[in-house]
């Protein structure tokens, strides 16, 4: 398993963290393979369906056999039961929609990277005081780049990644990176419902390559 520093550096270097869930095991695997083919080395599979754990285990087996160097994490972790189940399944990192003390304590005990969602300065302070290095700003479309710009001087030692409503658009991405984020979470705006329904992996390849280019430009 990659170290916490390696997980953090991998997300920062990539500049965006793709995230998705699909109830179909093979589609979940094929999406992961497509992302890897395009250069994605850090991926979040979200715990948003009854089949999530089973699918994750299948994805982990394929990752181990065919996709060297990929960090495969799990998102939407809201309690220690789910956190433990996915840690047992081999998750490289955990991401939550909010800060959960039990999950934070478990992640620290297991020495696994945990990035919780935060929406207020008080939540961010709690995360910081518990050793969190990367805060997920969620929901990003409600907070906006202005929020990030307003708090960055108060939390100089933290890294931030907005998720939720981040657009595959140079103006939006530039606003976030200029405000001070280190990466962005990209879900349905990148891996769309239509792409998954149609199994249109060619279009996904195009969008992933576009995302890499836009993030690079936004960081200038």
PDB file of C-alpha atoms in Angstrom:
ATOM      1  CA  UNK A   1       0.000   0.000   0.000  1.00  0.00           C
ATOM      2  CA  UNK A   2       1.204   3.500  -0.842  1.00  0.00           C
ATOM      3  CA  UNK A   3       2.126   5.776   2.058  1.00  0.00           C
ATOM      4  CA  UNK A   4      -0.023   8.740   3.027  1.00  0.00           C
ATOM      5  CA  UNK A   5       2.584  11.083   1.584  1.00  0.00           C
ATOM      6  CA  UNK A   6       2.559   9.181  -1.704  1.00  0.00           C
ATOM      7  CA  UNK A   7      -1.242   9.323  -1.869  1.00  0.00           C
ATOM      8  CA  UNK A   8      -1.290  13.069  -1.233  1.00  0.00           C
ATOM      9  CA  UNK A   9       1.510  13.775  -3.692  1.00  0.00           C
ATOM     10  CA  UNK A  10      -0.156  11.611  -6.325  1.00  0.00           C
ATOM     11  CA  UNK A  11      -3.423  13.539  -6.093  1.00  0.00           C
ATOM     12  CA  UNK A  12      -1.628  16.885  -6.167  1.00  0.00           C
ATOM     13  CA  UNK A  13       0.522  15.909  -9.134  1.00  0.00           C
ATOM     14  CA  UNK A  14      -2.481  14.631 -11.081  1.00  0.00           C
ATOM     15  CA  UNK A  15      -4.402  17.809 -10.281  1.00  0.00           C
ATOM     16  CA  UNK A  16      -7.814  16.179 -10.358  1.00  0.00           C
ATOM     17  CA  UNK A  17      -9.371  13.135  -8.734  1.00  0.00           C
ATOM     18  CA  UNK A  18     -11.916  11.263 -10.887  1.00  0.00           C
ATOM     19  CA  UNK A  19     -14.754   9.705  -8.912  1.00  0.00           C
ATOM     20  CA  UNK A  20     -17.688   7.527  -9.859  1.00  0.00           C
ATOM     21  CA  UNK A  21     -19.950   4.635  -8.935  1.00  0.00           C
ATOM     22  CA  UNK A  22     -21.650   2.169 -11.244  1.00  0.00           C
ATOM     23  CA  UNK A  23     -23.722  -0.759 -10.070  1.00  0.00           C
ATOM     24  CA  UNK A  24     -22.344  -2.969 -12.851  1.00  0.00           C
ATOM     25  CA  UNK A  25     -19.083  -4.640 -11.869  1.00  0.00           C
ATOM     26  CA  UNK A  26     -17.683  -4.906 -15.391  1.00  0.00           C
ATOM     27  CA  UNK A  27     -18.549  -1.313 -16.246  1.00  0.00           C
ATOM     28  CA  UNK A  28     -16.828  -0.196 -13.034  1.00  0.00           C
ATOM     29  CA  UNK A  29     -13.727  -2.139 -14.076  1.00  0.00           C
ATOM     30  CA  UNK A  30     -13.801  -0.901 -17.678  1.00  0.00           C
ATOM     31  CA  UNK A  31     -14.079   2.719 -16.524  1.00  0.00           C
ATOM     32  CA  UNK A  32     -11.082   2.220 -14.254  1.00  0.00           C
ATOM     33  CA  UNK A  33      -9.064   0.700 -17.091  1.00  0.00           C
ATOM     34  CA  UNK A  34      -9.952   3.584 -19.399  1.00  0.00           C
ATOM     35  CA  UNK A  35      -8.903   6.137 -16.804  1.00  0.00           C
ATOM     36  CA  UNK A  36      -5.607   4.330 -16.262  1.00  0.00           C
ATOM     37  CA  UNK A  37      -5.004   4.129 -20.018  1.00  0.00           C
ATOM     38  CA  UNK A  38      -5.307   7.922 -20.143  1.00  0.00           C
ATOM     39  CA  UNK A  39      -2.773   8.455 -17.371  1.00  0.00           C
ATOM     40  CA  UNK A  40      -4.940   8.548 -14.255  1.00  0.00           C
ATOM     41  CA  UNK A  41      -3.037   7.083 -11.306  1.00  0.00           C
ATOM     42  CA  UNK A  42      -5.348   8.190  -8.450  1.00  0.00           C
ATOM     43  CA  UNK A  43      -9.027   7.209  -8.496  1.00  0.00           C
ATOM     44  CA  UNK A  44     -11.950   7.408  -6.074  1.00  0.00           C
ATOM     45  CA  UNK A  45     -14.704   4.789  -6.310  1.00  0.00           C
ATOM     46  CA  UNK A  46     -17.695   6.063  -4.379  1.00  0.00           C
ATOM     47  CA  UNK A  47     -19.613   3.993  -1.836  1.00  0.00           C
ATOM     48  CA  UNK A  48     -23.020   4.926  -3.193  1.00  0.00           C
ATOM     49  CA  UNK A  49     -24.787   1.656  -3.857  1.00  0.00           C
ATOM     50  CA  UNK A  50     -25.408  -1.814  -2.465  1.00  0.00           C
ATOM     51  CA  UNK A  51     -22.889  -3.268  -4.904  1.00  0.00           C
ATOM     52  CA  UNK A  52     -20.082  -0.831  -4.076  1.00  0.00           C
ATOM     53  CA  UNK A  53     -18.032  -3.131  -1.825  1.00  0.00           C
ATOM     54  CA  UNK A  54     -18.372  -6.146  -4.098  1.00  0.00           C
ATOM     55  CA  UNK A  55     -17.433  -4.060  -7.124  1.00  0.00           C
ATOM     56  CA  UNK A  56     -14.505  -2.505  -5.297  1.00  0.00           C
ATOM     57  CA  UNK A  57     -13.090  -5.926  -4.467  1.00  0.00           C
ATOM     58  CA  UNK A  58     -13.291  -6.918  -8.133  1.00  0.00           C
ATOM     59  CA  UNK A  59     -11.681  -3.634  -9.191  1.00  0.00           C
ATOM     60  CA  UNK A  60      -8.901  -4.109  -6.632  1.00  0.00           C
ATOM     61  CA  UNK A  61      -8.109  -7.563  -8.050  1.00  0.00           C
ATOM     62  CA  UNK A  62      -7.847  -6.141 -11.571  1.00  0.00           C
ATOM     63  CA  UNK A  63      -5.812  -3.181 -10.339  1.00  0.00           C
ATOM     64  CA  UNK A  64      -3.344  -5.482  -8.608  1.00  0.00           C
ATOM     65  CA  UNK A  65      -2.985  -7.718 -11.658  1.00  0.00           C
ATOM     66  CA  UNK A  66      -3.000  -5.191 -14.501  1.00  0.00           C
ATOM     67  CA  UNK A  67      -2.661  -1.562 -13.371  1.00  0.00           C
ATOM     68  CA  UNK A  68       0.611  -0.999 -11.514  1.00  0.00           C
ATOM     69  CA  UNK A  69       1.017   2.292  -9.745  1.00  0.00           C
ATOM     70  CA  UNK A  70      -2.682   3.132  -9.453  1.00  0.00           C
ATOM     71  CA  UNK A  71      -3.929   4.343  -6.064  1.00  0.00           C
ATOM     72  CA  UNK A  72      -7.492   3.080  -5.671  1.00  0.00           C
ATOM     73  CA  UNK A  73      -9.466   4.820  -2.955  1.00  0.00           C
ATOM     74  CA  UNK A  74     -13.065   4.818  -1.798  1.00  0.00           C
ATOM     75  CA  UNK A  75     -15.333   7.797  -1.262  1.00  0.00           C
ATOM     76  CA  UNK A  76     -18.609   8.557   0.518  1.00  0.00           C
ATOM     77  CA  UNK A  77     -17.304   7.001   3.727  1.00  0.00           C
ATOM     78  CA  UNK A  78     -19.569   8.134   6.566  1.00  0.00           C
ATOM     79  CA  UNK A  79     -19.014   5.600   9.342  1.00  0.00           C
ATOM     80  CA  UNK A  80     -16.399   3.264  10.762  1.00  0.00           C
ATOM     81  CA  UNK A  81     -18.231   0.113   9.630  1.00  0.00           C
ATOM     82  CA  UNK A  82     -17.907   1.054   5.964  1.00  0.00           C
ATOM     83  CA  UNK A  83     -14.406   2.412   6.489  1.00  0.00           C
ATOM     84  CA  UNK A  84     -13.250  -0.871   8.014  1.00  0.00           C
ATOM     85  CA  UNK A  85     -14.931  -2.929   5.279  1.00  0.00           C
ATOM     86  CA  UNK A  86     -13.151  -1.032   2.520  1.00  0.00           C
ATOM     87  CA  UNK A  87      -9.844  -1.002   4.386  1.00  0.00           C
ATOM     88  CA  UNK A  88     -10.163  -4.787   4.632  1.00  0.00           C
ATOM     89  CA  UNK A  89     -10.888  -4.840   0.897  1.00  0.00           C
ATOM     90  CA  UNK A  90      -7.621  -3.031   0.246  1.00  0.00           C
ATOM     91  CA  UNK A  91      -8.567   0.623  -0.204  1.00  0.00           C
ATOM     92  CA  UNK A  92      -5.513   2.864  -0.534  1.00  0.00           C
ATOM     93  CA  UNK A  93      -7.301   5.911   0.867  1.00  0.00           C
ATOM     94  CA  UNK A  94     -10.632   7.086   2.279  1.00  0.00           C
ATOM     95  CA  UNK A  95     -12.668  10.165   1.380  1.00  0.00           C
ATOM     96  CA  UNK A  96     -15.838  11.341   3.108  1.00  0.00           C
ATOM     97  CA  UNK A  97     -18.564  13.897   2.388  1.00  0.00           C
ATOM     98  CA  UNK A  98     -18.099  15.217   5.941  1.00  0.00           C
ATOM     99  CA  UNK A  99     -15.729  14.904   8.865  1.00  0.00           C
ATOM    100  CA  UNK A 100     -16.384  11.811  11.015  1.00  0.00           C
ATOM    101  CA  UNK A 101     -14.306  11.398  14.150  1.00  0.00           C
ATOM    102  CA  UNK A 102     -14.546   7.613  14.253  1.00  0.00           C
ATOM    103  CA  UNK A 103     -13.330   7.337  10.676  1.00  0.00           C
ATOM    104  CA  UNK A 104     -10.513   9.789  11.410  1.00  0.00           C
ATOM    105  CA  UNK A 105      -9.430   7.738  14.432  1.00  0.00           C
ATOM    106  CA  UNK A 106      -9.587   4.477  12.473  1.00  0.00           C
ATOM    107  CA  UNK A 107      -7.609   5.936   9.568  1.00  0.00           C
ATOM    108  CA  UNK A 108      -4.941   7.179  11.983  1.00  0.00           C
ATOM    109  CA  UNK A 109      -4.748   3.774  13.692  1.00  0.00           C
ATOM    110  CA  UNK A 110      -4.462   1.997  10.342  1.00  0.00           C
ATOM    111  CA  UNK A 111      -2.070   4.643   8.953  1.00  0.00           C
ATOM    112  CA  UNK A 112      -4.306   5.185   5.926  1.00  0.00           C
ATOM    113  CA  UNK A 113      -4.879   8.497   4.150  1.00  0.00           C
ATOM    114  CA  UNK A 114      -8.234  10.147   4.947  1.00  0.00           C
ATOM    115  CA  UNK A 115      -9.652  13.288   3.351  1.00  0.00           C
ATOM    116  CA  UNK A 116     -12.943  14.448   4.919  1.00  0.00           C
ATOM    117  CA  UNK A 117     -15.430  16.870   3.462  1.00  0.00           C
ATOM    118  CA  UNK A 118     -15.702  20.237   5.196  1.00  0.00           C
ATOM    119  CA  UNK A 119     -17.971  23.222   4.620  1.00  0.00           C
ATOM    120  CA  UNK A 120     -17.178  25.594   7.508  1.00  0.00           C
ATOM    121  CA  UNK A 121     -14.045  26.981   9.176  1.00  0.00           C
ATOM    122  CA  UNK A 122     -14.991  25.122  12.364  1.00  0.00           C
ATOM    123  CA  UNK A 123     -15.052  21.786  10.515  1.00  0.00           C
ATOM    124  CA  UNK A 124     -11.739  22.593   8.873  1.00  0.00           C
ATOM    125  CA  UNK A 125     -10.198  23.430  12.265  1.00  0.00           C
ATOM    126  CA  UNK A 126     -11.397  20.078  13.639  1.00  0.00           C
ATOM    127  CA  UNK A 127      -9.869  18.289  10.667  1.00  0.00           C
ATOM    128  CA  UNK A 128      -6.597  20.181  10.994  1.00  0.00           C
ATOM    129  CA  UNK A 129      -6.344  19.473  14.723  1.00  0.00           C
ATOM    130  CA  UNK A 130      -6.786  15.770  13.994  1.00  0.00           C
ATOM    131  CA  UNK A 131      -3.903  15.588  11.542  1.00  0.00           C
ATOM    132  CA  UNK A 132      -5.813  15.834   8.271  1.00  0.00           C
ATOM    133  CA  UNK A 133      -3.620  17.021   5.406  1.00  0.00           C
ATOM    134  CA  UNK A 134      -6.114  17.328   2.535  1.00  0.00           C
ATOM    135  CA  UNK A 135      -9.568  18.799   3.102  1.00  0.00           C
ATOM    136  CA  UNK A 136     -12.310  18.129   0.588  1.00  0.00           C
ATOM    137  CA  UNK A 137     -14.359  21.316   0.157  1.00  0.00           C
ATOM    138  CA  UNK A 138     -17.889  19.997  -0.282  1.00  0.00           C
ATOM    139  CA  UNK A 139     -20.134  20.891  -1.945  1.00  0.00           C
ATOM    140  CA  UNK A 140     -17.815  22.933  -4.115  1.00  0.00           C
ATOM    141  CA  UNK A 141     -20.549  24.572  -6.178  1.00  0.00           C
ATOM    142  CA  UNK A 142     -22.129  26.028  -3.024  1.00  0.00           C
ATOM    143  CA  UNK A 143     -18.868  27.235  -1.470  1.00  0.00           C
ATOM    144  CA  UNK A 144     -17.222  28.533  -4.632  1.00  0.00           C
ATOM    145  CA  UNK A 145     -13.647  29.723  -5.257  1.00  0.00           C
ATOM    146  CA  UNK A 146     -14.320  32.863  -3.211  1.00  0.00           C
ATOM    147  CA  UNK A 147     -14.627  30.756  -0.070  1.00  0.00           C
ATOM    148  CA  UNK A 148     -11.283  29.127  -0.772  1.00  0.00           C
ATOM    149  CA  UNK A 149      -9.641  32.492  -1.381  1.00  0.00           C
ATOM    150  CA  UNK A 150     -11.100  33.807   1.869  1.00  0.00           C
ATOM    151  CA  UNK A 151      -9.747  31.036   4.110  1.00  0.00           C
ATOM    152  CA  UNK A 152      -6.409  30.085   2.566  1.00  0.00           C
ATOM    153  CA  UNK A 153      -4.344  32.461   4.713  1.00  0.00           C
ATOM    154  CA  UNK A 154      -5.925  31.032   7.871  1.00  0.00           C
ATOM    155  CA  UNK A 155      -5.081  27.449   6.910  1.00  0.00           C
ATOM    156  CA  UNK A 156      -1.655  27.777   5.336  1.00  0.00           C
ATOM    157  CA  UNK A 157      -0.576  24.245   6.257  1.00  0.00           C
ATOM    158  CA  UNK A 158      -3.580  22.492   4.725  1.00  0.00           C
ATOM    159  CA  UNK A 159      -4.270  21.374   1.174  1.00  0.00           C
ATOM    160  CA  UNK A 160      -7.758  21.754  -0.313  1.00  0.00           C
ATOM    161  CA  UNK A 161      -9.695  19.934  -3.031  1.00  0.00           C
ATOM    162  CA  UNK A 162     -13.203  21.095  -4.012  1.00  0.00           C
ATOM    163  CA  UNK A 163     -15.651  18.408  -5.093  1.00  0.00           C
ATOM    164  CA  UNK A 164     -19.203  18.754  -6.339  1.00  0.00           C
ATOM    165  CA  UNK A 165     -20.118  20.965  -9.260  1.00  0.00           C
ATOM    166  CA  UNK A 166     -16.563  21.540 -10.468  1.00  0.00           C
ATOM    167  CA  UNK A 167     -16.870  22.117 -14.217  1.00  0.00           C
ATOM    168  CA  UNK A 168     -14.712  20.818 -17.049  1.00  0.00           C
ATOM    169  CA  UNK A 169     -14.146  24.409 -18.064  1.00  0.00           C
ATOM    170  CA  UNK A 170     -10.972  26.498 -18.070  1.00  0.00           C
ATOM    171  CA  UNK A 171     -12.629  29.490 -16.415  1.00  0.00           C
ATOM    172  CA  UNK A 172     -14.008  27.452 -13.535  1.00  0.00           C
ATOM    173  CA  UNK A 173     -10.821  25.448 -13.035  1.00  0.00           C
ATOM    174  CA  UNK A 174      -8.631  28.558 -13.216  1.00  0.00           C
ATOM    175  CA  UNK A 175     -10.777  30.263 -10.572  1.00  0.00           C
ATOM    176  CA  UNK A 176     -10.311  27.329  -8.197  1.00  0.00           C
ATOM    177  CA  UNK A 177      -6.565  26.959  -8.697  1.00  0.00           C
ATOM    178  CA  UNK A 178      -6.007  30.704  -8.500  1.00  0.00           C
ATOM    179  CA  UNK A 179      -7.941  30.691  -5.214  1.00  0.00           C
ATOM    180  CA  UNK A 180      -5.483  28.171  -3.806  1.00  0.00           C
ATOM    181  CA  UNK A 181      -6.701  24.569  -4.226  1.00  0.00           C
ATOM    182  CA  UNK A 182      -4.173  21.818  -4.965  1.00  0.00           C
ATOM    183  CA  UNK A 183      -6.541  19.624  -6.983  1.00  0.00           C
ATOM    184  CA  UNK A 184     -10.226  19.242  -7.855  1.00  0.00           C
ATOM    185  CA  UNK A 185     -12.599  16.309  -7.519  1.00  0.00           C
ATOM    186  CA  UNK A 186     -14.351  15.478 -10.797  1.00  0.00           C
ATOM    187  CA  UNK A 187     -17.448  13.302 -10.813  1.00  0.00           C
ATOM    188  CA  UNK A 188     -20.497  13.499 -13.064  1.00  0.00           C
ATOM    189  CA  UNK A 189     -19.138  16.451 -15.046  1.00  0.00           C
ATOM    190  CA  UNK A 190     -16.310  14.180 -16.203  1.00  0.00           C
ATOM    191  CA  UNK A 191     -17.645  10.622 -16.050  1.00  0.00           C
ATOM    192  CA  UNK A 192     -21.167  11.392 -17.157  1.00  0.00           C
ATOM    193  CA  UNK A 193     -24.250   9.247 -16.749  1.00  0.00           C
ATOM    194  CA  UNK A 194     -24.518   8.997 -20.535  1.00  0.00           C
ATOM    195  CA  UNK A 195     -20.937   7.771 -20.893  1.00  0.00           C
ATOM    196  CA  UNK A 196     -21.614   5.037 -18.351  1.00  0.00           C
ATOM    197  CA  UNK A 197     -24.975   4.062 -19.845  1.00  0.00           C
ATOM    198  CA  UNK A 198     -23.585   3.916 -23.383  1.00  0.00           C
ATOM    199  CA  UNK A 199     -20.251   2.405 -22.300  1.00  0.00           C
ATOM    200  CA  UNK A 200     -18.744   5.134 -24.441  1.00  0.00           C
ATOM    201  CA  UNK A 201     -15.149   4.780 -23.358  1.00  0.00           C
ATOM    202  CA  UNK A 202     -13.827   6.610 -26.418  1.00  0.00           C
ATOM    203  CA  UNK A 203     -15.626   9.769 -25.340  1.00  0.00           C
ATOM    204  CA  UNK A 204     -14.335   9.285 -21.797  1.00  0.00           C
ATOM    205  CA  UNK A 205     -10.780   9.087 -23.130  1.00  0.00           C
ATOM    206  CA  UNK A 206     -11.292  12.406 -24.899  1.00  0.00           C
ATOM    207  CA  UNK A 207     -12.689  14.043 -21.759  1.00  0.00           C
ATOM    208  CA  UNK A 208      -9.882  12.737 -19.554  1.00  0.00           C
ATOM    209  CA  UNK A 209      -7.228  14.041 -21.923  1.00  0.00           C
ATOM    210  CA  UNK A 210      -9.078  17.365 -22.029  1.00  0.00           C
ATOM    211  CA  UNK A 211      -9.158  17.469 -18.226  1.00  0.00           C
ATOM    212  CA  UNK A 212      -5.396  16.929 -17.994  1.00  0.00           C
ATOM    213  CA  UNK A 213      -4.845  19.762 -20.489  1.00  0.00           C
ATOM    214  CA  UNK A 214      -7.263  22.147 -18.759  1.00  0.00           C
ATOM    215  CA  UNK A 215      -5.785  21.518 -15.315  1.00  0.00           C
ATOM    216  CA  UNK A 216      -2.302  22.144 -16.665  1.00  0.00           C
ATOM    217  CA  UNK A 217      -3.449  25.408 -18.237  1.00  0.00           C
ATOM    218  CA  UNK A 218      -5.399  26.452 -15.123  1.00  0.00           C
ATOM    219  CA  UNK A 219      -2.287  26.061 -12.994  1.00  0.00           C
ATOM    220  CA  UNK A 220      -0.219  28.509 -15.057  1.00  0.00           C
TER     221      UNK A 220
END
